[in-house]
Coordinates of C-alpha atoms in Angstrom, one line a residue:
Chain A
M1 CA -29.6 35.3 -16.1
T2 CA -31.1 32.0 -16.7
P3 CA -28.5 29.2 -17.3
N4 CA -29.3 27.3 -20.5
A5 CA -27.9 23.9 -21.4
T6 CA -26.7 24.4 -24.9
T7 CA -23.3 24.0 -26.1
T8 CA -21.2 26.0 -28.6
A9 CA -19.5 22.8 -30.1
D10 CA -22.0 20.8 -32.1
P11 CA -25.6 21.1 -31.0
S12 CA -26.8 18.2 -33.1
A13 CA -24.3 15.5 -31.8
P14 CA -25.4 13.7 -28.7
P15 CA -23.6 15.2 -25.7
L16 CA -20.6 13.5 -24.3
L17 CA -21.5 14.3 -20.7
R18 CA -25.2 15.0 -19.6
L19 CA -26.1 16.0 -16.1
E20 CA -29.9 16.0 -15.2
S21 CA -30.9 17.7 -12.1
V22 CA -27.9 16.4 -10.3
A23 CA -28.0 17.1 -6.6
V24 CA -25.6 16.2 -3.8
A25 CA -26.5 16.7 -0.1
F26 CA -24.1 16.1 2.8
G27 CA -26.7 15.6 5.7
G28 CA -28.5 18.8 5.7
L29 CA -26.1 20.7 3.6
L30 CA -27.1 20.9 -0.1
A31 CA -23.8 21.0 -1.8
L32 CA -25.3 20.8 -5.3
G33 CA -28.8 22.0 -5.9
G34 CA -29.9 20.1 -9.1
I35 CA -27.5 20.8 -11.9
D36 CA -28.5 20.5 -15.5
L37 CA -25.6 20.5 -18.0
D38 CA -24.7 19.1 -21.4
V39 CA -21.2 19.1 -22.6
A40 CA -20.4 18.2 -26.3
Q41 CA -17.5 16.2 -27.4
G42 CA -14.6 18.4 -28.1
E43 CA -15.9 21.2 -25.9
R44 CA -13.7 23.1 -23.4
L45 CA -15.9 24.0 -20.4
A46 CA -14.6 26.1 -17.6
V47 CA -16.4 26.0 -14.2
L48 CA -15.8 29.1 -12.2
G49 CA -17.3 30.1 -8.6
P50 CA -16.1 31.2 -5.4
N51 CA -14.9 28.8 -2.7
G52 CA -17.6 26.5 -1.4
A53 CA -19.7 27.0 -4.6
G54 CA -19.8 23.2 -5.3
K55 CA -17.3 23.0 -8.2
T56 CA -15.3 20.1 -6.9
T57 CA -18.6 18.5 -5.6
L58 CA -19.8 18.6 -9.3
F59 CA -16.5 17.2 -10.4
N60 CA -16.7 14.5 -7.7
A61 CA -20.3 13.5 -8.8
I62 CA -19.2 13.3 -12.6
A63 CA -16.1 11.3 -11.8
G64 CA -17.8 8.9 -9.4
D65 CA -16.1 9.9 -6.3
I66 CA -19.4 10.6 -4.7
T67 CA -22.8 9.3 -5.8
P68 CA -25.4 12.0 -6.4
T69 CA -28.2 12.3 -4.0
K70 CA -30.6 12.9 -6.9
G71 CA -30.4 13.3 -10.6
K72 CA -28.6 11.5 -13.4
V73 CA -25.1 11.5 -14.8
T74 CA -24.8 10.2 -18.3
I75 CA -21.4 9.8 -20.3
K76 CA -21.3 8.7 -23.7
G77 CA -25.0 7.7 -23.5
V78 CA -24.3 5.4 -20.5
D79 CA -26.1 6.1 -17.2
C80 CA -23.1 6.5 -14.7
T81 CA -25.0 7.9 -11.9
A82 CA -24.1 5.0 -9.5
L83 CA -21.1 3.6 -11.4
P84 CA -18.0 3.2 -9.3
S85 CA -15.2 5.7 -10.2
R86 CA -12.8 2.8 -10.9
L87 CA -15.2 1.8 -13.8
R88 CA -15.1 5.3 -15.5
P89 CA -11.6 5.2 -17.1
Q90 CA -13.1 2.5 -19.3
L91 CA -15.5 5.2 -20.5
G92 CA -12.5 7.6 -21.1
V93 CA -12.9 9.7 -18.2
A94 CA -9.8 11.0 -16.4
R95 CA -9.4 13.5 -13.7
T96 CA -7.0 15.5 -11.6
Y97 CA -7.7 16.5 -7.9
Q98 CA -7.5 19.8 -6.3
K99 CA -5.3 18.6 -3.7
T100 CA -2.6 16.5 -5.4
R101 CA -3.3 12.9 -5.1
L102 CA -0.1 11.0 -6.5
F103 CA 1.9 7.9 -5.5
G104 CA 4.7 9.6 -3.5
G105 CA 6.7 6.6 -2.9
L106 CA 6.9 5.7 -6.6
T107 CA 8.7 7.4 -9.4
V108 CA 7.3 9.9 -11.9
E109 CA 7.4 7.1 -14.5
D110 CA 5.8 4.7 -12.3
N111 CA 3.0 7.0 -11.6
L112 CA 2.4 7.6 -15.3
Y113 CA 2.6 3.9 -16.0
L114 CA 0.0 3.2 -13.2
A115 CA -2.6 5.6 -14.8
Q116 CA -2.5 3.4 -18.0
A117 CA -2.3 0.2 -16.1
G118 CA -5.5 1.0 -14.5
K119 CA -7.4 1.6 -17.7
R120 CA -5.8 -1.2 -19.7
G121 CA -6.5 -4.0 -17.1
R122 CA -2.9 -4.7 -16.0
H123 CA -4.0 -4.8 -12.4
L124 CA -3.1 -8.3 -11.0
A125 CA -0.6 -9.5 -13.5
L126 CA 2.7 -11.0 -11.8
R127 CA 4.8 -10.7 -14.9
R128 CA 5.6 -7.7 -17.2
N129 CA 4.8 -8.2 -20.8
K130 CA 4.9 -6.3 -24.0
L131 CA 2.1 -4.1 -23.0
D132 CA 3.8 -3.1 -20.0
A133 CA 6.8 -2.1 -22.0
E134 CA 4.8 0.1 -24.4
M135 CA 3.0 1.7 -21.4
R136 CA 6.6 2.4 -20.0
V137 CA 7.4 4.1 -23.3
R138 CA 4.2 6.1 -23.1
A139 CA 4.9 6.9 -19.6
R140 CA 8.1 8.6 -20.5
E141 CA 6.7 10.6 -23.4
A142 CA 3.9 11.8 -21.1
G143 CA 6.5 12.8 -18.5
Q144 CA 8.3 14.9 -21.1
Q145 CA 5.0 16.4 -22.2
V146 CA 4.5 17.9 -18.8
W147 CA 8.2 19.0 -18.6
L148 CA 9.3 16.3 -16.2
G149 CA 11.5 14.4 -18.6
A150 CA 14.5 15.1 -16.3
Q151 CA 12.6 13.8 -13.2
L152 CA 11.2 10.5 -14.6
D153 CA 13.2 8.4 -12.2
E154 CA 12.7 10.6 -9.2
K155 CA 10.4 9.6 -6.3
V156 CA 7.4 12.0 -6.5
Q157 CA 7.5 12.9 -2.8
D158 CA 10.9 14.5 -3.7
L159 CA 9.5 16.8 -6.4
S160 CA 8.5 20.5 -5.9
H161 CA 4.9 21.3 -5.4
G162 CA 4.8 22.7 -8.9
Q163 CA 6.3 19.6 -10.4
Q164 CA 3.7 17.5 -8.6
R165 CA 0.9 19.7 -10.1
Q166 CA 2.5 19.0 -13.5
L167 CA 2.6 15.3 -12.9
E168 CA -1.0 15.4 -11.7
I169 CA -2.0 16.7 -15.2
G170 CA 0.3 14.2 -16.8
V171 CA -1.4 11.3 -14.9
A172 CA -4.7 12.5 -16.3
L173 CA -3.6 12.9 -19.8
V174 CA -1.4 9.9 -20.3
T175 CA -4.4 7.7 -21.0
D176 CA -5.5 9.9 -24.0
P177 CA -9.1 10.2 -22.2
D178 CA -12.0 11.5 -24.0
L179 CA -13.2 13.5 -20.9
I180 CA -10.4 15.3 -19.0
M181 CA -11.4 16.9 -15.9
L182 CA -8.8 19.1 -14.2
D183 CA -9.5 20.7 -10.8
E184 CA -7.4 23.9 -10.5
P185 CA -4.5 22.6 -12.4
A186 CA -2.8 26.1 -12.2
S187 CA -2.9 26.3 -8.4
G188 CA 0.6 26.6 -7.1
L189 CA 2.1 27.2 -10.5
S190 CA 4.3 30.1 -11.2
R191 CA 3.5 32.5 -13.9
G192 CA 5.9 30.8 -16.4
E193 CA 4.4 27.3 -15.5
R194 CA 0.8 28.7 -15.9
E195 CA 1.7 30.0 -19.4
R196 CA 3.0 26.4 -20.3
L197 CA 0.1 25.0 -18.8
I198 CA -2.1 27.0 -21.1
D199 CA -0.1 25.8 -24.1
L200 CA -0.5 22.4 -23.0
L201 CA -4.3 22.5 -22.8
E202 CA -4.5 24.4 -26.0
A203 CA -2.5 21.7 -27.7
L204 CA -4.8 18.9 -26.5
P205 CA -6.4 17.0 -29.5
R206 CA -9.6 18.8 -30.6
E207 CA -11.6 15.9 -30.0
S208 CA -10.7 15.7 -26.3
T209 CA -13.4 17.1 -24.0
L210 CA -12.2 19.2 -21.3
L211 CA -13.8 20.3 -18.0
L212 CA -11.8 22.7 -16.0
I213 CA -12.1 24.1 -12.5
E214 CA -10.0 27.1 -12.3
H215 CA -9.4 30.3 -10.1
D216 CA -6.9 31.8 -12.4
M217 CA -9.1 33.7 -14.9
D218 CA -6.3 34.0 -17.4
V219 CA -6.1 30.2 -17.7
A220 CA -9.8 29.7 -17.5
L221 CA -11.1 32.3 -20.1
K222 CA -8.3 31.5 -22.4
V223 CA -8.7 27.8 -22.6
A224 CA -12.4 27.6 -22.5
D225 CA -15.1 27.8 -25.2
R226 CA -17.8 28.1 -22.6
V227 CA -18.0 29.0 -19.0
V228 CA -20.2 28.0 -16.3
V229 CA -20.3 30.2 -13.1
M230 CA -21.5 28.5 -9.9
A231 CA -22.5 29.7 -6.6
D232 CA -23.9 28.0 -3.6
G233 CA -24.4 24.7 -5.5
E234 CA -26.3 26.4 -8.4
T235 CA -25.1 27.5 -11.8
I236 CA -25.7 31.3 -11.9
A237 CA -24.5 32.1 -15.3
M238 CA -23.4 30.4 -18.6
G239 CA -21.8 31.6 -21.8
T240 CA -18.7 32.5 -23.8
P241 CA -15.6 33.8 -21.9
E242 CA -16.5 37.3 -23.3
E243 CA -20.1 37.0 -22.2
I244 CA -18.8 36.0 -18.7
R245 CA -16.3 38.6 -18.5
S246 CA -19.0 41.3 -19.1
N247 CA -21.6 39.7 -16.9
E248 CA -22.4 42.1 -13.9
L249 CA -23.6 39.4 -11.6
V250 CA -20.5 37.4 -12.0
H251 CA -18.5 40.4 -11.4
A252 CA -20.4 41.2 -8.3
I253 CA -20.0 37.6 -6.8
Y254 CA -16.9 36.5 -8.1
L255 CA -14.8 38.6 -10.4
G256 CA -15.3 41.4 -8.0
E257 CA -13.9 39.6 -5.1
A258 CA -10.9 38.4 -7.2
G259 CA -10.2 41.8 -8.4
Chain B
M1 CA 20.5 5.7 0.3
M2 CA 22.2 2.4 -0.1
P3 CA 22.2 1.6 -3.7
T4 CA 20.2 -1.4 -4.7
N5 CA 23.2 -3.3 -6.0
S6 CA 25.1 -2.8 -2.8
R7 CA 22.0 -3.9 -0.7
S8 CA 21.5 -7.1 -2.9
L9 CA 25.3 -7.7 -2.5
A10 CA 24.9 -7.6 1.5
V11 CA 21.9 -9.8 1.4
A12 CA 23.8 -12.3 -0.8
I13 CA 26.8 -12.3 1.3
A14 CA 24.5 -12.9 4.4
F15 CA 22.9 -15.8 2.6
V16 CA 26.2 -17.4 1.9
A17 CA 27.2 -16.9 5.6
L18 CA 23.9 -18.6 6.6
V19 CA 24.5 -21.4 4.2
L20 CA 27.9 -22.1 5.6
L21 CA 26.8 -21.5 9.3
P22 CA 26.0 -25.3 10.1
L23 CA 29.6 -26.2 9.3
I24 CA 31.0 -23.9 12.1
G25 CA 28.1 -23.1 14.6
S26 CA 27.2 -25.2 17.5
D27 CA 24.1 -27.3 17.5
F28 CA 22.4 -25.1 20.0
F29 CA 23.2 -21.9 18.0
V30 CA 22.0 -23.5 14.7
D31 CA 18.9 -25.2 16.0
F32 CA 17.8 -22.8 18.8
V33 CA 18.8 -19.5 17.7
M34 CA 19.2 -19.6 13.9
T35 CA 16.3 -21.8 12.9
R36 CA 13.9 -20.0 15.0
T37 CA 15.4 -16.6 13.6
L38 CA 14.6 -17.7 10.2
M39 CA 11.1 -19.0 11.1
L40 CA 10.3 -15.9 13.0
G41 CA 11.9 -13.7 10.4
L42 CA 9.9 -15.4 7.6
A43 CA 6.6 -14.6 9.6
A44 CA 7.7 -11.1 10.3
S45 CA 8.6 -10.4 6.8
T46 CA 4.9 -10.9 5.9
I47 CA 4.1 -7.9 8.3
V48 CA 6.9 -6.0 6.5
F49 CA 5.6 -6.9 3.1
L50 CA 2.1 -5.7 3.9
S51 CA 3.2 -2.5 5.6
A52 CA 5.9 -1.5 3.3
Y53 CA 4.3 -2.3 0.0
G54 CA 0.7 -2.3 0.9
G55 CA 0.3 0.2 3.8
M56 CA -1.4 -2.4 6.0
D57 CA -0.1 -2.9 9.5
S58 CA -1.3 -6.4 10.3
L59 CA -1.5 -8.0 13.7
A60 CA -3.1 -11.2 12.3
Q61 CA 0.2 -12.8 11.0
W62 CA 0.8 -14.7 13.9
L63 CA -2.7 -16.1 14.1
I64 CA -2.3 -17.4 10.5
F65 CA 1.1 -18.8 11.6
G66 CA -0.6 -20.5 14.6
V67 CA -3.6 -21.8 12.5
V68 CA -1.3 -23.9 10.5
G69 CA 0.2 -25.4 13.6
F70 CA -3.2 -26.3 14.9
A71 CA -4.4 -27.7 11.5
I72 CA -1.3 -29.8 11.2
G73 CA -1.6 -30.9 15.0
N74 CA -5.1 -32.0 14.4
L75 CA -4.4 -33.9 11.1
V76 CA -1.1 -35.5 12.2
A77 CA -1.3 -36.2 16.0
E78 CA -2.5 -39.7 16.7
S79 CA -3.3 -39.1 20.5
G80 CA -4.2 -36.3 23.0
R81 CA -6.5 -33.5 22.2
G82 CA -7.9 -32.5 18.7
L83 CA -9.1 -34.6 15.8
K84 CA -6.3 -37.1 16.0
F85 CA -6.4 -37.9 12.4
G86 CA -2.9 -39.6 12.4
W87 CA -2.2 -38.3 8.8
E88 CA 1.2 -38.6 7.2
P89 CA 2.9 -35.3 8.1
W90 CA 3.6 -34.3 4.5
L91 CA 0.1 -34.8 3.5
A92 CA -1.0 -32.4 6.1
V93 CA 1.1 -29.6 4.8
P94 CA -0.9 -28.7 1.8
V95 CA -4.2 -28.9 3.6
A96 CA -2.9 -26.7 6.5
L97 CA -1.4 -24.2 4.0
A98 CA -4.8 -24.2 2.2
V99 CA -6.7 -23.7 5.4
A100 CA -4.3 -20.7 6.3
T101 CA -4.7 -19.2 2.8
L102 CA -8.3 -19.5 2.9
L103 CA -8.5 -17.9 6.4
A104 CA -6.2 -15.1 5.1
L105 CA -8.4 -14.6 2.1
V106 CA -11.6 -14.4 4.3
L107 CA -9.9 -12.0 6.8
G108 CA -8.6 -10.0 3.8
V109 CA -12.1 -9.6 2.3
L110 CA -13.4 -8.5 5.7
S111 CA -10.6 -6.0 6.4
A112 CA -9.9 -4.6 3.0
R113 CA -12.1 -1.5 3.5
S114 CA -10.1 -0.6 6.7
T115 CA -6.9 1.4 6.8
G116 CA -4.4 2.7 9.3
I117 CA -5.3 2.1 13.0
Y118 CA -8.7 0.6 12.1
F119 CA -7.0 -2.2 10.1
L120 CA -4.5 -2.7 13.0
M121 CA -7.2 -3.0 15.4
L122 CA -9.3 -5.2 13.2
T123 CA -6.5 -7.6 12.8
L124 CA -5.8 -7.5 16.5
T125 CA -9.4 -8.6 17.0
Y126 CA -8.8 -11.6 14.7
A127 CA -5.7 -12.6 16.9
V128 CA -7.9 -12.6 20.0
I129 CA -10.7 -14.4 18.4
G130 CA -8.1 -17.1 17.3
F131 CA -6.8 -17.5 20.8
Y132 CA -10.2 -18.1 22.2
F133 CA -11.4 -20.1 19.3
F134 CA -8.6 -22.7 19.8
G135 CA -9.0 -22.4 23.6
Q136 CA -12.6 -22.9 23.9
V137 CA -13.3 -25.3 21.0
T138 CA -12.0 -28.3 22.5
T139 CA -12.7 -30.3 19.2
F140 CA -9.7 -28.7 17.7
S141 CA -7.6 -28.0 20.9
G142 CA -8.7 -26.6 24.3
F143 CA -6.4 -24.4 26.4
G144 CA -4.2 -27.4 27.2
G145 CA -3.0 -27.4 23.5
M146 CA -1.8 -30.3 21.6
T147 CA 1.6 -32.3 21.7
G148 CA 3.4 -35.2 20.0
I149 CA 2.9 -33.5 16.5
D150 CA 5.8 -35.1 14.7
P151 CA 7.6 -33.7 11.6
P152 CA 8.1 -35.9 8.5
D153 CA 10.8 -38.5 8.9
F154 CA 13.1 -36.5 6.9
F155 CA 13.3 -33.7 9.5
N156 CA 12.8 -35.9 12.7
G157 CA 15.8 -35.7 14.8
E158 CA 17.6 -33.8 11.9
P159 CA 17.5 -30.1 13.1
R160 CA 20.1 -29.0 10.3
R161 CA 17.7 -30.1 7.8
L162 CA 14.9 -27.9 9.3
Y163 CA 17.6 -25.2 9.5
Y164 CA 18.0 -25.3 5.7
A165 CA 14.3 -25.6 5.2
A166 CA 13.9 -22.5 6.9
L167 CA 16.8 -20.8 5.2
I168 CA 15.5 -21.9 1.8
L169 CA 11.9 -20.8 2.4
S170 CA 13.3 -17.3 3.9
A171 CA 15.3 -16.9 0.8
L172 CA 12.4 -17.7 -1.6
A173 CA 10.1 -15.3 0.2
Y174 CA 12.7 -12.5 0.3
V175 CA 13.2 -12.8 -3.4
A176 CA 9.6 -13.3 -4.1
F177 CA 8.5 -10.3 -2.2
R178 CA 11.0 -8.1 -3.9
A179 CA 10.2 -9.3 -7.3
I180 CA 6.5 -8.8 -6.7
A181 CA 7.1 -5.2 -5.9
R182 CA 8.2 -4.7 -9.6
T183 CA 5.3 -6.5 -11.2
P184 CA 2.3 -4.7 -12.4
F185 CA 0.4 -6.1 -9.3
G186 CA 3.1 -5.0 -7.0
M187 CA 3.3 -1.4 -8.8
A188 CA -0.4 -1.3 -8.1
L189 CA -0.1 -2.4 -4.4
Q190 CA 2.4 0.4 -3.9
G191 CA -0.2 2.9 -5.5
V192 CA -2.9 1.6 -3.1
R193 CA -0.5 2.1 -0.2
D194 CA 0.1 5.8 -1.2
D195 CA -3.3 6.9 -2.5
P196 CA -6.2 4.6 -2.6
V197 CA -8.7 7.0 -3.8
R198 CA -6.5 8.1 -6.9
M199 CA -6.1 4.3 -7.6
E200 CA -9.8 3.9 -7.7
S201 CA -10.2 6.7 -10.1
L202 CA -7.6 5.3 -12.3
G203 CA -9.6 2.1 -12.7
F204 CA -8.1 -0.1 -9.9
N205 CA -10.0 -2.2 -7.5
V206 CA -8.3 -1.2 -4.3
Q207 CA -10.0 -3.8 -2.1
V208 CA -9.0 -6.7 -4.5
H209 CA -5.4 -5.6 -4.3
R210 CA -5.5 -5.4 -0.4
T211 CA -7.2 -8.6 -0.2
L212 CA -4.9 -10.5 -2.5
A213 CA -1.8 -9.0 -0.8
F214 CA -3.2 -10.2 2.7
T215 CA -3.8 -13.5 1.4
L216 CA -0.3 -13.9 -0.1
A217 CA 1.2 -12.8 3.1
G218 CA -1.1 -15.3 4.8
F219 CA 0.3 -18.0 2.8
V220 CA 3.8 -17.2 3.5
A221 CA 3.0 -16.8 7.3
G222 CA 1.5 -20.3 6.9
L223 CA 4.8 -21.6 5.5
A224 CA 6.6 -20.2 8.6
G225 CA 3.9 -21.8 10.7
V226 CA 4.7 -25.3 9.2
L227 CA 8.3 -24.8 10.2
N228 CA 7.4 -23.9 13.6
I229 CA 5.2 -26.8 14.3
W230 CA 7.9 -29.1 13.0
W231 CA 10.5 -27.5 15.2
N232 CA 8.2 -27.3 18.3
G233 CA 6.2 -30.5 18.0
Q234 CA 3.5 -28.9 20.1
I235 CA 1.1 -25.9 20.1
D236 CA -1.3 -24.2 22.5
P237 CA -3.6 -21.2 22.3
T238 CA -1.3 -19.1 24.7
S239 CA 1.4 -19.5 22.1
I240 CA -0.9 -17.7 19.4
G241 CA -2.1 -15.2 22.0
I242 CA -1.7 -11.4 22.3
N243 CA 2.0 -11.5 23.8
P244 CA 3.5 -13.4 21.0
T245 CA 1.2 -11.6 18.5
L246 CA 2.7 -8.4 19.7
D247 CA 6.4 -9.9 19.8
L248 CA 6.1 -10.8 16.0
F249 CA 5.1 -7.0 15.4
I250 CA 7.9 -5.9 17.8
I251 CA 10.3 -8.0 15.7
A252 CA 9.3 -6.3 12.5
V253 CA 9.7 -2.9 14.0
I254 CA 13.2 -3.7 15.7
G255 CA 14.3 -5.0 12.2
G256 CA 13.0 -2.1 10.4
I257 CA 9.4 -2.2 9.1
V258 CA 10.2 -0.7 5.8
H259 CA 13.2 -3.2 5.1
L260 CA 12.2 -6.7 4.1
E261 CA 15.7 -7.9 5.5
G262 CA 14.9 -6.2 8.8
A263 CA 12.2 -8.9 9.6
W264 CA 15.2 -11.5 9.8
L265 CA 17.5 -9.0 11.7
G266 CA 14.8 -8.3 14.2
A267 CA 14.1 -11.9 14.8
F268 CA 17.8 -12.4 15.5
V269 CA 18.2 -9.6 18.0
F270 CA 14.8 -10.5 19.7
L271 CA 15.8 -14.2 20.2
G272 CA 19.4 -13.3 21.0
A273 CA 18.2 -11.0 23.8
N274 CA 15.7 -13.7 24.9
I275 CA 18.3 -16.5 25.0
Y276 CA 21.5 -14.7 25.9
L277 CA 20.8 -11.7 28.1
R278 CA 19.8 -13.9 31.0
D279 CA 23.5 -14.9 31.3
I280 CA 24.5 -11.4 31.8
P281 CA 24.4 -10.8 35.6
V282 CA 23.5 -7.1 35.7
I283 CA 20.5 -7.5 33.3
G284 CA 19.6 -10.9 34.6
N285 CA 19.1 -9.2 38.0
I286 CA 16.8 -6.5 36.8
G287 CA 13.9 -6.1 39.4
G288 CA 15.8 -8.2 42.1
V289 CA 17.4 -11.7 42.0
I290 CA 15.4 -14.7 41.4
H291 CA 17.1 -17.7 42.4
D292 CA 17.7 -20.6 40.0
R293 CA 15.3 -19.3 37.4
I294 CA 15.6 -18.2 33.9
L295 CA 15.1 -14.5 33.1
A296 CA 11.5 -14.1 33.9
E297 CA 9.2 -13.1 31.1
E298 CA 8.4 -9.7 32.6
R299 CA 12.2 -8.9 32.8
F300 CA 12.7 -10.2 29.2
N301 CA 9.9 -7.8 28.2
T302 CA 11.5 -5.0 30.1
V303 CA 14.8 -5.5 28.3
V304 CA 13.1 -5.8 24.9
G305 CA 11.2 -2.9 25.6
L306 CA 14.4 -0.9 26.4
I307 CA 15.9 -2.2 23.2
L308 CA 12.9 -1.3 21.1
L309 CA 13.1 2.2 22.8
V310 CA 16.6 2.7 21.9
I311 CA 16.3 1.5 18.5
M312 CA 13.1 3.5 17.8
L313 CA 14.8 6.7 19.2
T314 CA 18.0 6.4 17.2
S315 CA 16.6 4.7 14.0
P316 CA 12.9 4.9 13.2
D317 CA 13.5 2.5 10.4
G318 CA 15.1 -0.1 12.8
L319 CA 18.2 -2.1 12.6
A320 CA 18.1 -2.4 8.8
G321 CA 18.0 1.3 8.4
M322 CA 20.7 1.8 11.0
I323 CA 22.9 -0.6 9.1
A324 CA 22.3 1.2 5.8
R325 CA 23.2 4.6 7.3
L326 CA 26.4 3.0 8.9
R327 CA 27.4 1.7 5.5
D328 CA 26.8 5.2 3.9
R329 CA 28.9 6.9 6.5
L330 CA 31.8 4.3 6.0
R331 CA 31.6 5.1 2.4
G332 CA 31.8 8.8 3.0
R333 CA 28.2 9.6 1.7
T334 CA 26.0 12.1 3.5
P335 CA 23.4 10.1 5.3
D336 CA 19.9 11.1 4.9
D337 CA 17.3 9.6 7.3
E338 CA 14.4 10.1 4.9
D339 CA 16.1 8.3 2.1
H340 CA 16.2 5.1 4.0
L341 CA 12.6 5.5 5.1
I342 CA 11.6 5.8 1.5
D343 CA 13.9 2.8 0.3
I344 CA 10.8 0.9 -0.8
G345 CA 8.5 3.5 -0.8
Y346 CA 7.9 4.2 2.7
Q347 CA 6.3 7.6 3.7
P348 CA 7.5 8.9 7.1
T349 CA 4.6 11.3 7.7
S350 CA 1.9 8.5 7.3
K351 CA 3.7 6.0 9.5
T352 CA 5.2 7.9 12.5
Q353 CA 2.6 6.4 14.8
L354 CA 4.3 3.1 14.5
G355 CA 7.1 4.4 16.9

């Protein structure tokens, strides 16, 4: 199957995210072999693939954690290929990490506050002001949104793994980003928590664009409008969840292994 | 964990006791033990601030402390080595502090990309460079050092005034460091400590935060350096060499590198051991009797090493953590080692190498 770059959302609108021949090499290892992808605003795209397929590397290239070796990353029409990751929240980009990356010595609320402070420029202030108070209110709301309302004042390192995964998502959502990138958000969650996660993702504003790496097929195929399947740094299939479910190649290299 | 209110109350009581101390303490105790405790504690508090809030373990604080001394020496002294500018002592203070702060800014910029053991080694390198710089550049000092550096008239021959100056600056630094932790900048600094990669992806410039924290700590270390040169009246490169550099770090660790107040506790125990242990016959005779001599440096190091060992084995977060646990036990709470380690955000797993 030849991957195509069309979207299911609104083909006429300029894409929110455009990848043109994006390649990433680590020394002699080609982790991404030249990915072309357009993601429209409001689209929900799941990225599937076996371990080592290059999914997280793709995320890192989009989020700016690594600079692509070749190719071009455009977000909202801005060439971001070499833009540092710290400047991307201004473009409305927020992400989570496969391995939880939170501020363990701070409380849940502090974590959700910092996520906003980063985007809203409260970096070096030595006095708290009205904006900080607003961000605190929003932080508490976002904590409740990811079912951590009772843990807002707890230090993150004291939370369970599942709670930390929930907060990881909260930190990404609290800034109301335009492009939300979730790297295996369901990993480590119980069945009940996964169902709540699906509800949460389905309840996101329709204009929010979602990129999702997920091994849990229930989550990925339920939430996504479109699915990209990767293997060995290439996209090997692209289509609706139904098309991917019935794709024999995907079954052979991915779903077959899982099932 | 000791509640914040209880902790603040304990610190407030200690402060009042220190205010009243000159009324009852001997001249020797106030001047030789407590003024130096406050000066060294102030310098060590910058190590604690950087480590506990910024995740940066710095060995350069003593260098900055010493640079202020050399700067004031060059500007104030009228004879001997150095520039001999003969300035009014008060006038030299802002200039010396500006030099120290600028130096901290430059060193901060250079080391902001490094973390962990690499940051530690880089700051050790700065300390060594500082030692050789003032030793070999005779324009500013030379190995013989500088003497005859008078404090302002207000402090000259008035050790209790210097004591109160050290107390006021220590109190201000303590309050300021704790207040900064709750500001947006302080929150971000603690975020940088816990996960710099995530902080970058949230929009923060991690290197700017590290650099500014290092600069602020440098300024405070410089304040301690001002007190020190006024107290000492002299400075030489050996006094900013590796041994005293490590001593300051040891003070911070003895006190409890995760508790700000531990910096002053550590300084008190360190100086107390240095001054009083030589009077105890058994300890004074470690390694054989040395007639008519004060406790030799090597013996002192042995004793301090043993104290450090005992404290680190029994309380990884130093004396301050030990006291906090003791209070909890007296109040009938279940002590929890980790609670104390995370009192101000400390993550034991990332710092165990300090022991």
